[in-house]
XYZ file of C-alpha atoms in Angstrom:
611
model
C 0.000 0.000 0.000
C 2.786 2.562 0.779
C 4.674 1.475 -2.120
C 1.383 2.295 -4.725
C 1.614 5.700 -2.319
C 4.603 6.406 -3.358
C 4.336 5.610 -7.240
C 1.183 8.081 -7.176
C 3.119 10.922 -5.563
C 6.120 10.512 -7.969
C 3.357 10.490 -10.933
C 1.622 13.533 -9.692
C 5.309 15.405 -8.907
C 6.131 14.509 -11.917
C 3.000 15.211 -14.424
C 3.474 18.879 -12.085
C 6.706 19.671 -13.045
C 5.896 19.115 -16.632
C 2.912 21.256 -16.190
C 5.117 24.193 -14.753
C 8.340 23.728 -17.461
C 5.962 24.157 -20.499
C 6.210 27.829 -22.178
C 2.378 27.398 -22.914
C -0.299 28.535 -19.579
C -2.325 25.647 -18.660
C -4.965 25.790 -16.812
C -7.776 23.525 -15.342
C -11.206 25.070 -14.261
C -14.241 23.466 -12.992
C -17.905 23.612 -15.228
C -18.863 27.225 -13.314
C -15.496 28.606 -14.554
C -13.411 28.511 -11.511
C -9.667 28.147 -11.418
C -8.611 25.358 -10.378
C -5.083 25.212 -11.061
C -2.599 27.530 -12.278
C 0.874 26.974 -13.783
C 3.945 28.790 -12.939
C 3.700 29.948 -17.442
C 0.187 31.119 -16.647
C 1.725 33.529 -14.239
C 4.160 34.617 -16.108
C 1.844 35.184 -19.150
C -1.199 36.550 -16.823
C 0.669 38.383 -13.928
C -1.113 36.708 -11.117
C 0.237 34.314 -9.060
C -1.261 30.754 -8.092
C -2.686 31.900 -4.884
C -4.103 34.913 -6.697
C -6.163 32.872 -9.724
C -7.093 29.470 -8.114
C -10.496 30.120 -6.482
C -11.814 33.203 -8.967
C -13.357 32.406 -12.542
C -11.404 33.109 -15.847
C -14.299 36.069 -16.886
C -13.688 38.143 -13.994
C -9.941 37.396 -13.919
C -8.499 37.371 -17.365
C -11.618 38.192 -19.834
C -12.143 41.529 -20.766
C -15.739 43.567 -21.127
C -16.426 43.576 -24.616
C -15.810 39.465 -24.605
C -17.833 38.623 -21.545
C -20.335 36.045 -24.112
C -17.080 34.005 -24.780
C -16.893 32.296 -21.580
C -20.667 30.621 -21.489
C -20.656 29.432 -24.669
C -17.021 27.524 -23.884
C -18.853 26.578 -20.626
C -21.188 25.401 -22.605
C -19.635 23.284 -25.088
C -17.455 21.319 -22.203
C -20.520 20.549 -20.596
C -21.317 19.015 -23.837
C -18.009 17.209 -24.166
C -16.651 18.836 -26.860
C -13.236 20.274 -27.361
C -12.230 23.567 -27.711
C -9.148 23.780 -30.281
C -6.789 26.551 -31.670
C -9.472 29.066 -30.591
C -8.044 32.802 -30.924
C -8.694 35.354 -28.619
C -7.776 38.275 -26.593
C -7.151 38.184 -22.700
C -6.309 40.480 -19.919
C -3.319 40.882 -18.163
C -3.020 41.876 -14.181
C -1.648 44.934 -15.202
C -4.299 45.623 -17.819
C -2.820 45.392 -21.100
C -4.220 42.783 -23.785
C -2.353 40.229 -25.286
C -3.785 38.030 -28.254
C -3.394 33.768 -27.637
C -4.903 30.485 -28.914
C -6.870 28.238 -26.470
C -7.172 25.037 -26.564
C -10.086 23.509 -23.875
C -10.686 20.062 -23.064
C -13.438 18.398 -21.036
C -11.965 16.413 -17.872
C -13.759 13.396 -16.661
C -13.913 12.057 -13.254
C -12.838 7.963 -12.548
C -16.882 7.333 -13.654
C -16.303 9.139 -16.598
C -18.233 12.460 -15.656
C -17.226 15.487 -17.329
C -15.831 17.649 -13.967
C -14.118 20.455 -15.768
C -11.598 21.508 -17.918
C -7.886 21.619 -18.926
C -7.203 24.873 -20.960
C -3.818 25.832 -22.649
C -3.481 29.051 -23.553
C -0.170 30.552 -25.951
C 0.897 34.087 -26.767
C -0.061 34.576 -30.539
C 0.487 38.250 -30.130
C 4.117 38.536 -31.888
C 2.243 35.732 -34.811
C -0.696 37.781 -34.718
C 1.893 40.857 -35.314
C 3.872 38.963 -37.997
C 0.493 37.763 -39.843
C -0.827 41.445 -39.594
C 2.620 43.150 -40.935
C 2.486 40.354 -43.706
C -0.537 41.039 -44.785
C -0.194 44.632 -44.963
C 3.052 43.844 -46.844
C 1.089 42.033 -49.561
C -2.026 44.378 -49.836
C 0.515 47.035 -50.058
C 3.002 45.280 -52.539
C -0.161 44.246 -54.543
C -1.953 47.315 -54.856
C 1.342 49.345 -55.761
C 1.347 50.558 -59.341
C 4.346 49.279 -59.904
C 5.620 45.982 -60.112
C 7.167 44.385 -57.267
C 8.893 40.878 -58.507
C 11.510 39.013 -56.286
C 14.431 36.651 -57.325
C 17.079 34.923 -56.292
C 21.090 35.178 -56.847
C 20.353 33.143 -60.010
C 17.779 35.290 -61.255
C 14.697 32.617 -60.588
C 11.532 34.651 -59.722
C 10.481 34.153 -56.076
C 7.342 36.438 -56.547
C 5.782 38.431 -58.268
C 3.110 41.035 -57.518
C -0.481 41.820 -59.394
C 0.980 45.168 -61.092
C 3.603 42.323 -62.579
C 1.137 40.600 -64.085
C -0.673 44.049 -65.085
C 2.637 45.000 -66.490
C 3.838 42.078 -68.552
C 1.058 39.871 -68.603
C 2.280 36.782 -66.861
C 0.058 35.657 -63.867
C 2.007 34.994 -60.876
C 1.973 30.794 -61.872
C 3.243 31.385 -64.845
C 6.224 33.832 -63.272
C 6.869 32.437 -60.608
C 10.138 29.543 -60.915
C 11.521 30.911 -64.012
C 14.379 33.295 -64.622
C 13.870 37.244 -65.218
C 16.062 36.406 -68.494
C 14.079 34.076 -70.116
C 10.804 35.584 -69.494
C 10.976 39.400 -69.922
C 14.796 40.702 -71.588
C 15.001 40.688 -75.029
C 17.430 39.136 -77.030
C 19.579 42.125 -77.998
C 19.814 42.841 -73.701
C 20.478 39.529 -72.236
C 23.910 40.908 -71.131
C 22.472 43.447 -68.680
C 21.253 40.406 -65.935
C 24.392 38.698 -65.772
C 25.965 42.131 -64.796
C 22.916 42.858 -61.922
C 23.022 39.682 -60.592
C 26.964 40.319 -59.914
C 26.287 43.280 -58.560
C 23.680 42.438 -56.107
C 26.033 39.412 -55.128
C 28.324 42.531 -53.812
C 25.464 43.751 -51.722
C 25.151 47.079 -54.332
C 22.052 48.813 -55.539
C 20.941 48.802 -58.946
C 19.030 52.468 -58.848
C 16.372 54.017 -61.574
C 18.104 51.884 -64.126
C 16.207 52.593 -67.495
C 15.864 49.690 -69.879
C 13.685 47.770 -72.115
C 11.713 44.763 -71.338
C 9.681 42.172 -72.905
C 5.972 41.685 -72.361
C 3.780 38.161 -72.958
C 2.593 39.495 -76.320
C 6.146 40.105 -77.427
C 5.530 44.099 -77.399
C 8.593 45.872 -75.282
C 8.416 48.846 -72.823
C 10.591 51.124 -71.238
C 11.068 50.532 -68.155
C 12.779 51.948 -65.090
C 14.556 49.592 -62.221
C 15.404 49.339 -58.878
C 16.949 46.542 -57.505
C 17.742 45.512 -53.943
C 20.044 42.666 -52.613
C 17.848 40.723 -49.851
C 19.515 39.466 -46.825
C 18.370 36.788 -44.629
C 19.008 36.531 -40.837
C 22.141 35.758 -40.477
C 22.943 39.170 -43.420
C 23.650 36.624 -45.993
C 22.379 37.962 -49.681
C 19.764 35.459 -50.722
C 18.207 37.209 -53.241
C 16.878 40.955 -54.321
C 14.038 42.984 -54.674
C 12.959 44.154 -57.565
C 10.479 47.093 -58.407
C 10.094 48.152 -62.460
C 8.030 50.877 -63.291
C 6.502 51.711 -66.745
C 8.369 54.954 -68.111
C 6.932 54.491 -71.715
C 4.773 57.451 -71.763
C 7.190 59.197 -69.127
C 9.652 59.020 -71.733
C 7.589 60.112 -74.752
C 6.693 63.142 -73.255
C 9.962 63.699 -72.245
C 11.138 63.330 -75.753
C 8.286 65.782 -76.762
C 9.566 68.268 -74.213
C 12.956 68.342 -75.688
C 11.878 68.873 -78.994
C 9.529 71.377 -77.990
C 12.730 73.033 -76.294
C 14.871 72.325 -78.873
C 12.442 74.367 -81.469
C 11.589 77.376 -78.609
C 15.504 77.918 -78.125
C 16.149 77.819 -82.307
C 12.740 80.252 -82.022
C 14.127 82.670 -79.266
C 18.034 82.580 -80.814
C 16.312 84.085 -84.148
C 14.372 86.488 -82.577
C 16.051 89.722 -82.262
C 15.007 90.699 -78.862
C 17.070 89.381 -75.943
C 14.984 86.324 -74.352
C 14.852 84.885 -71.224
C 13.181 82.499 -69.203
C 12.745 82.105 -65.336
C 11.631 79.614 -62.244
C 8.426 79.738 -60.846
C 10.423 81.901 -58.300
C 11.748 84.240 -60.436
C 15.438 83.103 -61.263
C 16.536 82.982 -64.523
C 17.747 79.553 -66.207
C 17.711 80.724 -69.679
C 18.993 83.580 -72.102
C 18.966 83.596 -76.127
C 21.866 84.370 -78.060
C 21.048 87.960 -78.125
C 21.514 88.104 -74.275
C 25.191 86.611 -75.007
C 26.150 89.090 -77.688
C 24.404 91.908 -76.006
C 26.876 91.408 -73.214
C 30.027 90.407 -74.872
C 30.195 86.658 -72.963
C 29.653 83.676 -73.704
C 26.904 80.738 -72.274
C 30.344 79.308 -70.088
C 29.565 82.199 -67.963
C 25.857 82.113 -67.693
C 25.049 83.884 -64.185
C 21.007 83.642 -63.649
C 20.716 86.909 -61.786
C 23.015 88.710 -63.991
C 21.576 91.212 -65.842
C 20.591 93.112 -62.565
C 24.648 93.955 -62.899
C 23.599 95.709 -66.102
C 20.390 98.208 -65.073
C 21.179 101.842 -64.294
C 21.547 101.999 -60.637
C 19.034 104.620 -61.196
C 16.314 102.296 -62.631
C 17.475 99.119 -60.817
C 15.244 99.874 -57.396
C 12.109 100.131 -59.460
C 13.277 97.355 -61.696
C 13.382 94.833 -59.192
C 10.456 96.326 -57.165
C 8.048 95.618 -60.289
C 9.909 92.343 -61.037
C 9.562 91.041 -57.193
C 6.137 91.769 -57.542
C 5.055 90.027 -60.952
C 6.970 87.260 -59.053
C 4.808 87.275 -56.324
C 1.567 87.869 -57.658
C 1.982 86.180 -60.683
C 0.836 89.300 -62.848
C 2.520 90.140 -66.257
C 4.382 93.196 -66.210
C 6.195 95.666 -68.400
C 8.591 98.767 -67.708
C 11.421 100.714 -69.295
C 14.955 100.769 -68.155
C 18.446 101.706 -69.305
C 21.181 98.856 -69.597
C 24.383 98.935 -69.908
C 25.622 98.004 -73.957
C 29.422 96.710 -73.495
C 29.847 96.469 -76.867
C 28.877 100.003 -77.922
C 30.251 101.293 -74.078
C 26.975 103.339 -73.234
C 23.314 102.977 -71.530
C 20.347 102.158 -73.827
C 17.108 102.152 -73.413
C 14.965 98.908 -73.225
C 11.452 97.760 -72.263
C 10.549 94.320 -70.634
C 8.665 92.699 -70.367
C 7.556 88.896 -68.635
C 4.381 86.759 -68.513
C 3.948 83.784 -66.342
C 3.086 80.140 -68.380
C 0.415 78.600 -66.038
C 0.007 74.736 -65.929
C -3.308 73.475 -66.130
C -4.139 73.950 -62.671
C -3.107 77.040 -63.078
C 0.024 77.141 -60.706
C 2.850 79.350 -62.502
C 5.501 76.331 -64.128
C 7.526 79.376 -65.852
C 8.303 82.953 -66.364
C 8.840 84.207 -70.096
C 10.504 87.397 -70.564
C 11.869 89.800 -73.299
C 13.818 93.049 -73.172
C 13.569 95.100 -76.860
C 15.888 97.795 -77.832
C 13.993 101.353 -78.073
C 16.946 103.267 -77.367
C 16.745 104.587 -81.142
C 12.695 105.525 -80.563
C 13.445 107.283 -77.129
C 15.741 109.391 -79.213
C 13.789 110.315 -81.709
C 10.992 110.777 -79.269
C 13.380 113.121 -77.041
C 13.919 115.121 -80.306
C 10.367 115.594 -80.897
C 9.748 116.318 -77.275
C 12.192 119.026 -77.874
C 10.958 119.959 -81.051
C 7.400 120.222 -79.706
C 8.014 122.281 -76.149
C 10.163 124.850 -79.292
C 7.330 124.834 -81.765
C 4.392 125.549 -78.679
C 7.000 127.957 -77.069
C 7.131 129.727 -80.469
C 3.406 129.343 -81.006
C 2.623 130.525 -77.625
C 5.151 133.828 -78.009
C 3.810 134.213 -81.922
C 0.401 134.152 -80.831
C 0.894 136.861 -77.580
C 3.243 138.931 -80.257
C 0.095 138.845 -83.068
C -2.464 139.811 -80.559
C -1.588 143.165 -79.792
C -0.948 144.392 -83.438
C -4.482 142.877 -84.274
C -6.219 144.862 -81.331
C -4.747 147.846 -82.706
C -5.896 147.201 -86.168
C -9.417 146.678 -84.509
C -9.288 149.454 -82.499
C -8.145 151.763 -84.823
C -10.489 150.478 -87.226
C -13.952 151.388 -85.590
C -12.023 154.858 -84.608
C -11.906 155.616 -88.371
C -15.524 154.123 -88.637
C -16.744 155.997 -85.880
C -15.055 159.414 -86.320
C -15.459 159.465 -90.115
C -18.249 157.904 -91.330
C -19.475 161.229 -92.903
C -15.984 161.825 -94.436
C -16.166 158.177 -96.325
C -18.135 156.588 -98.643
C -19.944 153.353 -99.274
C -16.828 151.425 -100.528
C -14.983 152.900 -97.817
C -16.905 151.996 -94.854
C -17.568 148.651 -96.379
C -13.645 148.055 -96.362
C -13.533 149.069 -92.570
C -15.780 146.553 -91.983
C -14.221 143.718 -93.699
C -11.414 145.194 -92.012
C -12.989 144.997 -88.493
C -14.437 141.576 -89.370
C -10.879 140.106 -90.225
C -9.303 141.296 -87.218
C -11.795 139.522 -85.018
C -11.545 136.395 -86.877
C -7.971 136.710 -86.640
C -8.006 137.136 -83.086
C -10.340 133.898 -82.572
C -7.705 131.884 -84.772
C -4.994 133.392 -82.279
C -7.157 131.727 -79.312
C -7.852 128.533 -80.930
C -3.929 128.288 -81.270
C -3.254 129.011 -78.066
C -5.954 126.477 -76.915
C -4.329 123.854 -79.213
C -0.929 124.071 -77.876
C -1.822 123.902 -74.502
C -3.534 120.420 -75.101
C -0.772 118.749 -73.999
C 0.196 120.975 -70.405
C -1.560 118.812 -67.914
C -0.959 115.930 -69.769
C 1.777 114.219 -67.236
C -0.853 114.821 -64.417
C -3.474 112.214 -65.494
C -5.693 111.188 -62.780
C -9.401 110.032 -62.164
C -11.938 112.496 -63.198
C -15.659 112.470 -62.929
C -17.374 112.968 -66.340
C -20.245 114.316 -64.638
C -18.337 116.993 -63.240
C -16.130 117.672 -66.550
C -19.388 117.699 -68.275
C -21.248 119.906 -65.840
C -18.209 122.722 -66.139
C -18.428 122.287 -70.377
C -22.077 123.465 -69.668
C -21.757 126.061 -67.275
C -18.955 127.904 -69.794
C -21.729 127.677 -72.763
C -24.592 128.801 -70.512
C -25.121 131.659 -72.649
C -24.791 130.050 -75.747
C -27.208 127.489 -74.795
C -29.873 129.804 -73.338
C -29.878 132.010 -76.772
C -30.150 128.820 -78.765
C -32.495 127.293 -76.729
C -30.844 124.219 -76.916
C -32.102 121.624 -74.720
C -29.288 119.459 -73.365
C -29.592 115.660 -71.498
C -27.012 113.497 -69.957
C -26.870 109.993 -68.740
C -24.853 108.898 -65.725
C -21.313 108.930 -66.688
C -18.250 106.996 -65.487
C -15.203 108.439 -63.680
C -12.046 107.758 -66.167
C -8.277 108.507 -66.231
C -8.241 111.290 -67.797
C -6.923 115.074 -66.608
C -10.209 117.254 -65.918
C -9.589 119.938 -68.189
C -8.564 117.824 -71.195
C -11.975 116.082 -70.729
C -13.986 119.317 -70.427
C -12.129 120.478 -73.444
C -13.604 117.121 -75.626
C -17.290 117.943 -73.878
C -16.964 121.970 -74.296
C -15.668 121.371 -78.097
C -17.904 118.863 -79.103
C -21.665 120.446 -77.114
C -20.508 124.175 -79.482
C -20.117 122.668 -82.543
C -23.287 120.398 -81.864
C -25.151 123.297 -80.812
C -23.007 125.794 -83.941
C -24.337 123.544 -86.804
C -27.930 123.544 -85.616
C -30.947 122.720 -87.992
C -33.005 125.668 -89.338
C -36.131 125.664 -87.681
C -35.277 123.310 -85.095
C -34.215 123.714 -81.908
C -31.072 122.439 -80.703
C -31.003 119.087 -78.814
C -27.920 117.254 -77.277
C -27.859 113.878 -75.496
C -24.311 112.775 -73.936
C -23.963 109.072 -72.656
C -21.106 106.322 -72.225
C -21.118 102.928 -72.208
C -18.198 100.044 -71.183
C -16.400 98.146 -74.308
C -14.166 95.380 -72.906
C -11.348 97.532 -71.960
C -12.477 101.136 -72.606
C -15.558 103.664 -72.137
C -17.219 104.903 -75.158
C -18.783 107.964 -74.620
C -20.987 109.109 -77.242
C -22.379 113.156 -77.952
C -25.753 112.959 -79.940
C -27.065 115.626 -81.859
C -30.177 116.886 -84.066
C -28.084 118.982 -86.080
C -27.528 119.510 -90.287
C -25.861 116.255 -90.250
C -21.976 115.512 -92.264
C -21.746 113.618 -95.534
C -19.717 110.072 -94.873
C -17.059 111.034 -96.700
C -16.209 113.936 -94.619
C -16.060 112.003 -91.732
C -12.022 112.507 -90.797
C -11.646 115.475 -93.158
C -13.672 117.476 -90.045
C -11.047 116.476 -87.507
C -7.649 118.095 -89.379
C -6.557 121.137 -88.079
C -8.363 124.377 -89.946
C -10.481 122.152 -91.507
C -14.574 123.436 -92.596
C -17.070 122.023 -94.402
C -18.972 125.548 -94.196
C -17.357 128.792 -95.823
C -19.185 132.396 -95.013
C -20.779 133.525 -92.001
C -23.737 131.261 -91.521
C -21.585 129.014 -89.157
C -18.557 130.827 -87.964
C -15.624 129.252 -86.561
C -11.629 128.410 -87.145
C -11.853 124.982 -87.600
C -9.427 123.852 -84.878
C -12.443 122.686 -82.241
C -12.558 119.293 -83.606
C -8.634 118.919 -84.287
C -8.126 120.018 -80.514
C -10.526 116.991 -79.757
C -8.058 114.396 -81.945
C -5.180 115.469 -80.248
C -6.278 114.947 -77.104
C -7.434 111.592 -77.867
C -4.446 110.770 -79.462
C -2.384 111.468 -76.241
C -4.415 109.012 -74.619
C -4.053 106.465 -77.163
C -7.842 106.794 -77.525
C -10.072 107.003 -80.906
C -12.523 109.921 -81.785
C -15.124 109.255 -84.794
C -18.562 110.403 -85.864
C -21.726 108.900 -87.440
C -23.834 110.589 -89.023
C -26.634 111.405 -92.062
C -27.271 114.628 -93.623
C -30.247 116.195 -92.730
C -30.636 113.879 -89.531
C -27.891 114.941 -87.032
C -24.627 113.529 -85.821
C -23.223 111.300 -82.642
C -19.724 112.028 -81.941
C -17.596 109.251 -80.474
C -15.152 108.727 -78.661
C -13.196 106.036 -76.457
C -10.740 106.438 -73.227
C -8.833 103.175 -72.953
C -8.266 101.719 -68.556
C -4.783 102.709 -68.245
């Protein structure tokens, strides 16, 4: 009896130790889920000791919330005698944190053969579960890559091969997989290229953004572009590499249209004979034409991007660079004079420039084009005529003050002879100091109108915003007797504000509301409507009258200076109203014109351009 003792203690010591060397947690519970026993792994893997597990159930001890329905239906399946195998769950540590493992539950019977309880091992599948997540990532990631991702090893046998592979060359992964990259995709005039890889990746290098040709199913080739990786296993042995290959047909097509394109804007720009540059989106140059180059005496060895600032007057270089800095910024165009410095000739001349941005197509700025064009020659010729101009108005303006006092006198002196000798002269006579009289006054209004014509241009640097309104309302209040005797009735729609000086418009309104009221119908009261209307870049204002009406082909003769369609005194006048109005207009690089039908009035045009 002692001796079957004994044999049963050894057993159970024995089956024990077993039960506490294994790396897996096992467990026995009873059929209410009580702990029963508790290996020295469970503790370890759990936290709690023997003493703290044996006696509470698994829910409340290792079960978290959101699994609490887990542990009734294993209940009830041991109840039911059936196993419980490679079950994967999540548990709870002592301290809290979760750890993912596999159960495996099996009923335990008493000696009758009544099912008692259970035996549970439990293993840590977190680091699997890790591993199996990672992988799997890997492959969704590797497969859903647009590229292809194929793997081989050191004797250039494919290993895998990825869905954009078989996208790509249009071999499923069965029919890739086990054969070599040579035989399947490199052409025959390239077969020398793997042999070389292959030795290189067996010396641990990279094979980076190689471009090459391969060979699809159909037989059709494509460009492609490589990277290759050597693979290493775990003891950082090269087993293998890593290969991704992306499609660079239509990469390269483009790129070959690009250069062409580049190729014909460079032979373009070197013909043109402006100097041509082009710019980064953030303003620095990258390109000049061959202009630039002789222009400055040098050569394309010494290109310099920021150069030509060297070359501005330092005069005209702070708004230079002001204007430029801020087309760069805002991505307007922009244009502006400056002098630069010709090495060749040893002497400033002047230039404009001018740059526009090239937009992409969602509209973010991919380039800056520019151009600087030689107008030294024009500003000289427009200095001379500057010069020429402010001589001929001085000379007008002196020639005019010189001829008015002699005429006065001949006027004055005239209707003294009329006055104090009437009874001394005869008919004739008298009728000669009239025409006499007469001609000095018309004289003296020509005088006026050439003073008013030469002083077109006085305010011009001065241009700012003017009200029409107001110009127009000061026009009117200057003619208020000459509309009152007429009777002329005169309208006006709103009008715009416009950049224009506000005598120079008042001049245009004053000139253009005489003549309308001047060459009047007979019989018919004098009626004027003024109005203006927007044209894409401009106002056109328009001056509308009742009046006699000029035949079409008169229609620009009216506007030269001294020019009249009417001779005699019926409609008096110098002729220089109108050709005051052209001027002006032509300062402002604006357009005067009339319609019009004999008989049935006139509308006088005439457009300010947005400055």
């Amino acid at each position: 009896m002692l001796k079957g003792s004994l044999l049963e203690e050894r057993a159970h010591f024995l089956l024990t130790s077993i039960v506490d060397s294994s790396d897996d947690a096992i467990i026995s519970k009873d059929l209410n889920g009580v702990v029963t026993s508790w290996n020295r792994s469970a503790e370890r893997l759990f936290g709690y000791s023997a003493e703290e597990a044996i006696g509470r159930t698994v829910a409340e001890l290792l079960i978290p919330e959101d699994r609490q329905d887990e542990e009734p239906t294993i209940l009830a399946r041991l109840r039911r005698g059936e196993p419980v195998d490679h079950f994967d769950t999540v548990r709870r540590r002592k301290d809290g944190t979760k750890l993912e493992i596999s159960l495996t539950i099996s009923p335990v019977k008493d000696a009758a053969g009544n099912i008692v309880g259970a035996s549970k091992i439990a293993r840590d599948i977190t680091d699997r579960k890790r591993a199996e997540r990672s992988n799997f990532l890997l492959s969704a990631i590797v497969d859903s890559s647009d590229d292809a991702i194929i793997s081989k090893d050191l004797n250039g046998f494919i290993t895998s091969w990825n869905r954009s592979a078989e996208r790509l060359f249009g071999y499923s992964a069965e029919e890739a997989i086990g054969k070599t990259v040579a035989e399947l995709l490199i052409p025959e005039d390239r077969q020398d290229e793997e042999p070389t890889i292959l030795a290189r990746l067996r010396r641990g290098e990279r094979v980076d953004h190689f471009e090459t040709v391969r060979r699809r199913k159909d037989g059709t080739t494509l460009d492609i572009s490589l990277t290759i990786s050597p693979v290493k296993d775990g003891a950082g042995n090269i087993v293998g590499a890593s290969k991704i290959a992306r499609d660079i047909t239509e990469a390269k097509r483009i790129r070959r249209i690009l250069a062409e394109s580049e190729a014909r804007f460079r032979q373009l720009a070197d013909s043109m004979p402006q100097m041509v540059w082009t710019a980064r989106p953030d303003g620095h140059v990258d390109y000049y034409n061959e202009r630039w180059y002789e222009f400055i005496g040098s050569s394309r060895e010494h290109f310099g991007g920021a150069r030509w600032q060297q070359l501005i007057h330092p005069e005209d270089l702070p708004s230079t660079l002001e204007s430029y800095e801020k087309a760069i910024r805002s991505g307007d165009p922009y244009a502006l004079e400056n002098r630069m410095w010709d090495e060749r000739q040893q002497r400033w001349r002047w230039f404009v420039g001018r740059a526009l941005p090239i937009f992409d197509a969602d509209g973010e700025i991919t380039k800056w084009f520019g151009t600087w064009t030689d107008i030294d020659d024009q500003k000289r010729v427009e200095d001379d005529l500057r010069r020429a101009n402010s001589g001929l108005e001085q000379f007008a303006f002196s020639a005019s003050h010189d001829l008015q006092e002699p005429l006065r006198s001949i006027k004055i002196y005239s209707e003294l002879l009329e006055k104090r000798y009437t009874d001394k002269l005869d008919g004739k006579a008298l009728e000669y100091m009239r025409h006499l009289h007469n001609g000095a006054t018309r004289m003296e209004a020509l005088v006026r109108d050439l003073l008013s014509y030469t002083d077109t241009l006085k305010a011009f640097d001065s241009v700012t915003i003017t009200d029409a309104n107001e110009a127009l309302a000061g026009a009117v209040a200057n003619l208020s007797s000459t509309i009152s005797e007429s009777g002329a009735q005169v309208t006006v729609d709103p009008l715009p504000s416009v950049m224009m000086h506000a005598t120079h418009l008042q001049q245009l309104f004053q000139n253009l509301l005489s003549n309308a009221i001047k060459y009047r119908a007979p019989g018919r009261s004098p009626f004027v409507h003024i109005a203006a209307e927007r044209d894409e870049r401009e106002w056109v204002f328009a001056v509308r009258d009742n009046g006699i009406g000029i035949e079409p082909q008169y229609g620009e003769h009216i506007f030269g200076l001294f020019k009249r369609l009417h001779s005699g005194n019926q409609y008096a006048g110098t002729g220089i109203g109108l050709a005051i109005c052209r001027r002006i207009m032509d300062q402002y690089r604006g357009r005067i014109w009339v319609d019009s039908d004999p008989g049935q009035g006139s509308v006088f045009r005439f457009a300010i351009p947005d400055r």
